[in-house]
mmCIF file of C-alpha atoms in Angstrom:
data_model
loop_
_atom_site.group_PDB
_atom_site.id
_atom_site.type_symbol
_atom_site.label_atom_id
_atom_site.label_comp_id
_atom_site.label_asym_id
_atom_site.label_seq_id
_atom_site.Cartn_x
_atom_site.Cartn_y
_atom_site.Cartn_z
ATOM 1 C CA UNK R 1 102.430 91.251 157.143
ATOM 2 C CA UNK R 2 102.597 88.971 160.431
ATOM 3 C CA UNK R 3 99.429 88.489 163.059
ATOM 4 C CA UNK R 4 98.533 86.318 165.358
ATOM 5 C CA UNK R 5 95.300 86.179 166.365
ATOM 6 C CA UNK R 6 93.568 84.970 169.847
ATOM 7 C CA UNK R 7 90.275 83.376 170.863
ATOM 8 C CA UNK R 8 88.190 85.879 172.713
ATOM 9 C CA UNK R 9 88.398 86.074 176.520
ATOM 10 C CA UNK R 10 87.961 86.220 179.280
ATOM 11 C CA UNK R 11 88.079 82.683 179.848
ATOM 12 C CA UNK R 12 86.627 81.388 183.285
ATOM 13 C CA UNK R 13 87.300 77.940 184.740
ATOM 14 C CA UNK R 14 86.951 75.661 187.449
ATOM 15 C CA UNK R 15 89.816 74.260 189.149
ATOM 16 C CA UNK R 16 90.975 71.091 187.533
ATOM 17 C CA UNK R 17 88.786 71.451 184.476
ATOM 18 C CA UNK R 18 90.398 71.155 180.699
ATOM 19 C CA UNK R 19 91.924 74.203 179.353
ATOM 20 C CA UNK R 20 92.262 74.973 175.558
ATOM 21 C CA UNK R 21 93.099 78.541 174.313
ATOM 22 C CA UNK R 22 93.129 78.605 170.552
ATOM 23 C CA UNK R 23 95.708 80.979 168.478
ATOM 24 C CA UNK R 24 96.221 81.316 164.612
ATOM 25 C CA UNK R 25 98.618 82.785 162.595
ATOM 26 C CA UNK R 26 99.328 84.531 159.244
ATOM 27 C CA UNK R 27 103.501 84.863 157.998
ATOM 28 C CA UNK R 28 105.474 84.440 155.116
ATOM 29 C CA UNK R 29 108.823 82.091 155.433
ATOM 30 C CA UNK R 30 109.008 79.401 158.746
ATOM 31 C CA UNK R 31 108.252 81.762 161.959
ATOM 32 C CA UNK R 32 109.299 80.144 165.597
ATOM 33 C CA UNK R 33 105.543 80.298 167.699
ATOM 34 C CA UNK R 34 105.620 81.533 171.301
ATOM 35 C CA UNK R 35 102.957 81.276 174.323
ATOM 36 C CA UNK R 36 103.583 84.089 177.036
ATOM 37 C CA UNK R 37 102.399 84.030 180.322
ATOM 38 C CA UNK R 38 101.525 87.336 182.232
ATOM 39 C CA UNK R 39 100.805 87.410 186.125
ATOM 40 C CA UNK R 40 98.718 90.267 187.132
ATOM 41 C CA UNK R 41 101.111 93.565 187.643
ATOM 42 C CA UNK R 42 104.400 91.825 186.142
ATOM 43 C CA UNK R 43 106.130 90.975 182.853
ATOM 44 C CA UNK R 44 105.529 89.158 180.432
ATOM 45 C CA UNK R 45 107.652 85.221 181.101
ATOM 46 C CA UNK R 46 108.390 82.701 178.354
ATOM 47 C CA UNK R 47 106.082 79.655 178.834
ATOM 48 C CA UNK R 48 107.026 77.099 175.833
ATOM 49 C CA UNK R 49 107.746 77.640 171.976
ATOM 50 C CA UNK R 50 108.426 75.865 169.049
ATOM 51 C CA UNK R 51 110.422 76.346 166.280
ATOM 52 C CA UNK R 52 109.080 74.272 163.494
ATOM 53 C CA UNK R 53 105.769 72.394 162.074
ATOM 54 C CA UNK R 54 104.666 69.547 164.193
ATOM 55 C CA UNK R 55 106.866 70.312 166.928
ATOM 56 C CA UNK R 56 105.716 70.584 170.553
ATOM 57 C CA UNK R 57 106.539 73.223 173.429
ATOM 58 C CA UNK R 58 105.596 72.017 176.947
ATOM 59 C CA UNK R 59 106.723 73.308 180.460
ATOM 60 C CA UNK R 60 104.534 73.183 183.408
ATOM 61 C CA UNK R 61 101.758 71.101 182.364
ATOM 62 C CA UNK R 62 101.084 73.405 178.953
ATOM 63 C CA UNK R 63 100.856 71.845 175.642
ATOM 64 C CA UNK R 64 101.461 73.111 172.416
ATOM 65 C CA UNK R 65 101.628 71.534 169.091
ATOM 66 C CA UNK R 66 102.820 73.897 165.729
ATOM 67 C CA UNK R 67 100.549 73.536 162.733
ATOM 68 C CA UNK R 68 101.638 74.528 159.539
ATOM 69 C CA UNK R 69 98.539 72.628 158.018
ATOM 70 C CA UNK R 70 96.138 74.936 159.996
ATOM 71 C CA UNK R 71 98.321 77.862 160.736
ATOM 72 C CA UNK R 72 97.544 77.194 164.640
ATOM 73 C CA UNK R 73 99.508 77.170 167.812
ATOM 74 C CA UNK R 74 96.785 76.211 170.455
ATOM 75 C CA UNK R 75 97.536 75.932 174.283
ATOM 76 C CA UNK R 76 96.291 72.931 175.891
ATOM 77 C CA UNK R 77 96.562 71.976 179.881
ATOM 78 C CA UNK R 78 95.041 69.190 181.050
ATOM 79 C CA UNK R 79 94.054 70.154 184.930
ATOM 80 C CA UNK R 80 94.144 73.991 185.844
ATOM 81 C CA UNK R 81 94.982 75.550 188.901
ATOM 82 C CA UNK R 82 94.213 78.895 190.740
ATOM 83 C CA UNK R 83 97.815 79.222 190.174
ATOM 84 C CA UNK R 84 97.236 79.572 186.450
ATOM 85 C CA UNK R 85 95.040 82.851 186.337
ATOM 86 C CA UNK R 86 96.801 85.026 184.421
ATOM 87 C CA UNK R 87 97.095 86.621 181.035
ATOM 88 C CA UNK R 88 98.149 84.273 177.684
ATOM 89 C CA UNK R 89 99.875 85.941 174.544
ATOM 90 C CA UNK R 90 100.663 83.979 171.465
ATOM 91 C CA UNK R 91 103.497 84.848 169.548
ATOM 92 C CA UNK R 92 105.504 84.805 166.430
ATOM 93 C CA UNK R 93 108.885 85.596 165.443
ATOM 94 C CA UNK R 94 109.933 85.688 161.656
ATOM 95 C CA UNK R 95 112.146 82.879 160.653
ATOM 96 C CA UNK R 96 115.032 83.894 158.535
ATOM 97 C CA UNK R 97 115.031 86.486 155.783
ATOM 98 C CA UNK R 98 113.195 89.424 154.892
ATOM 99 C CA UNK R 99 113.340 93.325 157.017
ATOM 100 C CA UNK R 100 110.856 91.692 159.801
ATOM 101 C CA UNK R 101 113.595 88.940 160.998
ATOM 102 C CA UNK R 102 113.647 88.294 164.360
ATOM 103 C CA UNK R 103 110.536 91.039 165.282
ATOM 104 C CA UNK R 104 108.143 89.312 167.615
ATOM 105 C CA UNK R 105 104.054 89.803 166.954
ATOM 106 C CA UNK R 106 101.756 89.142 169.449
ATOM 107 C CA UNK R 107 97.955 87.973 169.502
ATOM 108 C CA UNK R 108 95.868 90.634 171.892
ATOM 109 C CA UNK R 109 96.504 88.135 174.592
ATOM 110 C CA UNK R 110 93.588 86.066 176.378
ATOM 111 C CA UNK R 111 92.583 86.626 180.007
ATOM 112 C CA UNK R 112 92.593 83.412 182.198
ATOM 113 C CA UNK R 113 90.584 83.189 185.584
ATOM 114 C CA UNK R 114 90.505 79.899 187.822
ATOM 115 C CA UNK R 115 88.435 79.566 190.525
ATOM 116 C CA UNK R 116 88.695 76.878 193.307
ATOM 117 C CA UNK Z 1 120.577 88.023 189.960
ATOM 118 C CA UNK Z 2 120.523 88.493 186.570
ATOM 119 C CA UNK Z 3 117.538 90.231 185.183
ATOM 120 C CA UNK Z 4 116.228 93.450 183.895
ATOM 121 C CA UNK Z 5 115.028 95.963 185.741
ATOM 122 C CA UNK Z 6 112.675 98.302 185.343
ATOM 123 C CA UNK Z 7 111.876 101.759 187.495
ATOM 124 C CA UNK Z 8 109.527 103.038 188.521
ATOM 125 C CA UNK Z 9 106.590 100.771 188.526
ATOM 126 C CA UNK Z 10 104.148 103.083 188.469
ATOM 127 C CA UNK Z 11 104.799 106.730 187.141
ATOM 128 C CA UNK Z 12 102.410 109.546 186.668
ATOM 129 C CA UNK Z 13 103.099 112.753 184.504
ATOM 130 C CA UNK Z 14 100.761 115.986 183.316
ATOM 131 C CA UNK Z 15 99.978 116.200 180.300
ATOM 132 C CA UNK Z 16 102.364 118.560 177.914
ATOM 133 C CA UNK Z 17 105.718 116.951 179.918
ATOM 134 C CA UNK Z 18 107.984 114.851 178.800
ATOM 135 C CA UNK Z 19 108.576 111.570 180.625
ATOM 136 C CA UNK Z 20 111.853 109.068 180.604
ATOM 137 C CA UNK Z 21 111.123 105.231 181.985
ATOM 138 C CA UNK Z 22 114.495 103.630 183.101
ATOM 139 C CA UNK Z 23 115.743 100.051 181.910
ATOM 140 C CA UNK Z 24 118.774 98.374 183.119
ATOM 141 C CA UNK Z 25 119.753 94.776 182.399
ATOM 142 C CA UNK Z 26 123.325 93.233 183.675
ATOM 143 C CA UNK Z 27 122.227 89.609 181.422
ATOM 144 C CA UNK Z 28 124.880 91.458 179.338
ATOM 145 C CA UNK Z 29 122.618 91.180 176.411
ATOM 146 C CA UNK Z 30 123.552 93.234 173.215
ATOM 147 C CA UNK Z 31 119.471 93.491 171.903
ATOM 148 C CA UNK Z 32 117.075 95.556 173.915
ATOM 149 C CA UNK Z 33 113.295 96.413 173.371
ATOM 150 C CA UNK Z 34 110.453 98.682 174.246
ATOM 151 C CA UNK Z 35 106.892 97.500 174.045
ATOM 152 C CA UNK Z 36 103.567 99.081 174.675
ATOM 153 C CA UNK Z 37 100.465 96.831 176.482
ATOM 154 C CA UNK Z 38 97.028 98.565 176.124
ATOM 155 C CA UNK Z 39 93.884 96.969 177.688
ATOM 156 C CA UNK Z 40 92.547 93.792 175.030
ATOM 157 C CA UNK Z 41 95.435 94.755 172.669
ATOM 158 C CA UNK Z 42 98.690 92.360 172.361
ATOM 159 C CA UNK Z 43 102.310 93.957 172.825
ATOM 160 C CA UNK Z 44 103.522 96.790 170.133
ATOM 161 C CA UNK Z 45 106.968 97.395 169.451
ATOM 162 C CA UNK Z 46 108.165 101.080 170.234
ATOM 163 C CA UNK Z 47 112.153 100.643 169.438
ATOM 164 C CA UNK Z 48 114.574 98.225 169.290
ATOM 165 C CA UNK Z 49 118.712 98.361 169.770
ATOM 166 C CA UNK Z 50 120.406 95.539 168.496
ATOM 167 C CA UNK Z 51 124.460 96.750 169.504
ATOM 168 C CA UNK Z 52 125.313 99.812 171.581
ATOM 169 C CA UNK Z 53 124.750 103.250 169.757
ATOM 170 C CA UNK Z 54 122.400 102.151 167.408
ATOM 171 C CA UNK Z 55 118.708 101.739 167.770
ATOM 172 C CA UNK Z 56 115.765 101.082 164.971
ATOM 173 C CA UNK Z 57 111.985 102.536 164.828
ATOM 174 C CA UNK Z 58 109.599 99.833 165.548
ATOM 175 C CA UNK Z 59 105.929 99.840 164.536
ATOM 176 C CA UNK Z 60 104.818 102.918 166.866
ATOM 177 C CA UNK Z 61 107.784 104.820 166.904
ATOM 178 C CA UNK Z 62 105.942 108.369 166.962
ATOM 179 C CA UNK Z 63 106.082 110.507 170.058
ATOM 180 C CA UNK Z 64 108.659 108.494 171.638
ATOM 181 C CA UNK Z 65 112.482 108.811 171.562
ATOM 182 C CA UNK Z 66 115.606 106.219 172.812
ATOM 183 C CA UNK Z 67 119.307 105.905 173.404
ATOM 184 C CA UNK Z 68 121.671 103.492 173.979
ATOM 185 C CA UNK Z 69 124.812 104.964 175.550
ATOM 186 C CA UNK Z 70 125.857 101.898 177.333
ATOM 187 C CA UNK Z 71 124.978 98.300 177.082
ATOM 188 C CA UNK Z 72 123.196 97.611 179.933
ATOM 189 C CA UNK Z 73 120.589 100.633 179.442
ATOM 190 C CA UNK Z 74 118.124 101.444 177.128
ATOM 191 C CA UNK Z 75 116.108 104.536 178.390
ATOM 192 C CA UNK Z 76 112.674 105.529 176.498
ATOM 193 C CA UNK Z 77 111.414 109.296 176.242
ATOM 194 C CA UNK Z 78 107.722 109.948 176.015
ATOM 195 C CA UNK Z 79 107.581 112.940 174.515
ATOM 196 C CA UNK Z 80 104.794 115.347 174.261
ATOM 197 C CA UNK Z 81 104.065 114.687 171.263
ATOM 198 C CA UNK Z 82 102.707 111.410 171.872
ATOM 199 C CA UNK Z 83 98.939 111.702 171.420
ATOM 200 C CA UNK Z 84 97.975 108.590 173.678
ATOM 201 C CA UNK Z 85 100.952 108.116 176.487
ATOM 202 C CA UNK Z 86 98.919 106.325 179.521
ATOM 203 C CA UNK Z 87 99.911 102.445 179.103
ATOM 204 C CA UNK Z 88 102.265 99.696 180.539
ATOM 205 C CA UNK Z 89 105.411 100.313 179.232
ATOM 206 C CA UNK Z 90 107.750 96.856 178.945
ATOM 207 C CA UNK Z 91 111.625 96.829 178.513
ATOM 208 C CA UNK Z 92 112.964 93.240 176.984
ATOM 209 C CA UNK Z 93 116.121 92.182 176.189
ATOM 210 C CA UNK Z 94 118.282 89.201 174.088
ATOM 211 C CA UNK Z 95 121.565 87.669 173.801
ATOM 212 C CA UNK Z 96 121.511 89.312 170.265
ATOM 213 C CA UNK Z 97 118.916 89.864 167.853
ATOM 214 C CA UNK Z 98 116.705 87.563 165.428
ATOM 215 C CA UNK Z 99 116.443 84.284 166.511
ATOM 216 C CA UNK Z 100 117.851 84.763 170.576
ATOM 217 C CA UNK Z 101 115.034 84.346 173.088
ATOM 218 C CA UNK Z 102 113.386 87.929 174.538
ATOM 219 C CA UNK Z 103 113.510 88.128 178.252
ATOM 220 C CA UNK Z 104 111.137 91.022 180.086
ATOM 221 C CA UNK Z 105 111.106 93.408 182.455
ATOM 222 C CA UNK Z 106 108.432 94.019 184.840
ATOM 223 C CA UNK Z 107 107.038 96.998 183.268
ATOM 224 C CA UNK Z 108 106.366 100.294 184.197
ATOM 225 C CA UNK Z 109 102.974 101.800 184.348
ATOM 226 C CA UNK Z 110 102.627 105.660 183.144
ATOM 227 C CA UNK Z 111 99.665 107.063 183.500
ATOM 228 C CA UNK Z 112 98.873 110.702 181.903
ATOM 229 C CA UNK Z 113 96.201 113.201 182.945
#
């Protein structure tokens, strides 16, 4: 079946420093890859995806590349803010086909703190 | 404003009672979800509904029942019968199923004692 799987957190970082949270993936077929951004006490809010190999999701400074090579989906930002603590989930949704289509699984999520 | 709501945000039960957590959307969305969040553990699909009057088991169905009367709600029971109810509960939602984007709620927190 489909899993996602997160580098261990917490993750604690300086203001402005380099940020790199690594995810991997197992699934069958051509799954769409998801980053999710949770701020303490709310929902979970769409942060960037892609939807094929070597494609890149972006949106408020956060990088992502898709990997079929190395099954990998890692979130890059280049200068953190305090703004940015929060909790990260990787995703995937099945592509087309198969009983699991359109079923989102998540990685256990990774726990960002950013001090000033 | 579009969105979905969810109520209340935090919820608190005995144990041996059953519990329903609300979810309303007005995105006019035809798919709706229910996840579970447990500390260090990703998101874990309870139900789904992907048209009005139908609905589908998800991964960790047991102890838990749905319905989906009317389009804009999707209501989840926590029975009894679940062994393990205290988590964050979150509603989503999608234009339809497979590949349309999930939107979220802002969870509700039940806790159990």
């Amino acid at each position: 079946g489909n899993s996602v799987t997160q580098m261990e957190g917490p993750v604690t970082l300086s203001e402005e420093a380099f940020l790199t949270i690594n995810c991997t993936y197992t699934a069958t077929g051509y799954p769409s890859l998801f980053w999710y951004v949770q701020y303490p006490g709310e929902g979970l809010q769409l942060l960037l995806k892609a939807t094929k190999a070597d494609d890149k999701g972006s949106n408020k400074g956060f990088e992502a590349t898709y990997r079929k090579e190395t099954t990998s989906f890692h979130l890059e930002k280049g200068s953190v803010q305090v703004s940015d603590s929060a909790v990260y989930f990787c995703a995937l949704r099945s592509g087309a086909g198969g009983t699991s289509y359109g079923k989102l699984t998540f990685g256990q999520g990774t726990i960002l703190t950013v001090h000033p | 404003d579009g969105g979905i709501t969810q109520s209340p945000k935090y919820l608190f039960r005995k144990e041996g009672q059953n519990v329903t957590l609300s979810c309303e959307q007005n995105l006019n969305h035809d798919a709706m979800y229910w996840y579970r969040q447990d500390p260090g553990q990703g998101l874990r699909l309870i139900y789904y509904s992907q048209i009005v009057n139908d609905f589908q088991k998800g991964d960790i169905a047991e102890g838990y029942s749905v319905s989906r009367e009317k389009k804009e709600s999707f209501p989840l029971t926590v029975t009894s019968a679940q062994k393990n109810p205290t988590a964050f509960y979150l509603c989503a939602s999608s234009i339809g199923g497979g590949s349309s984007e999930q939107y979220f709620g802002p969870g509700t927190r039940l806790t159990v004692t």
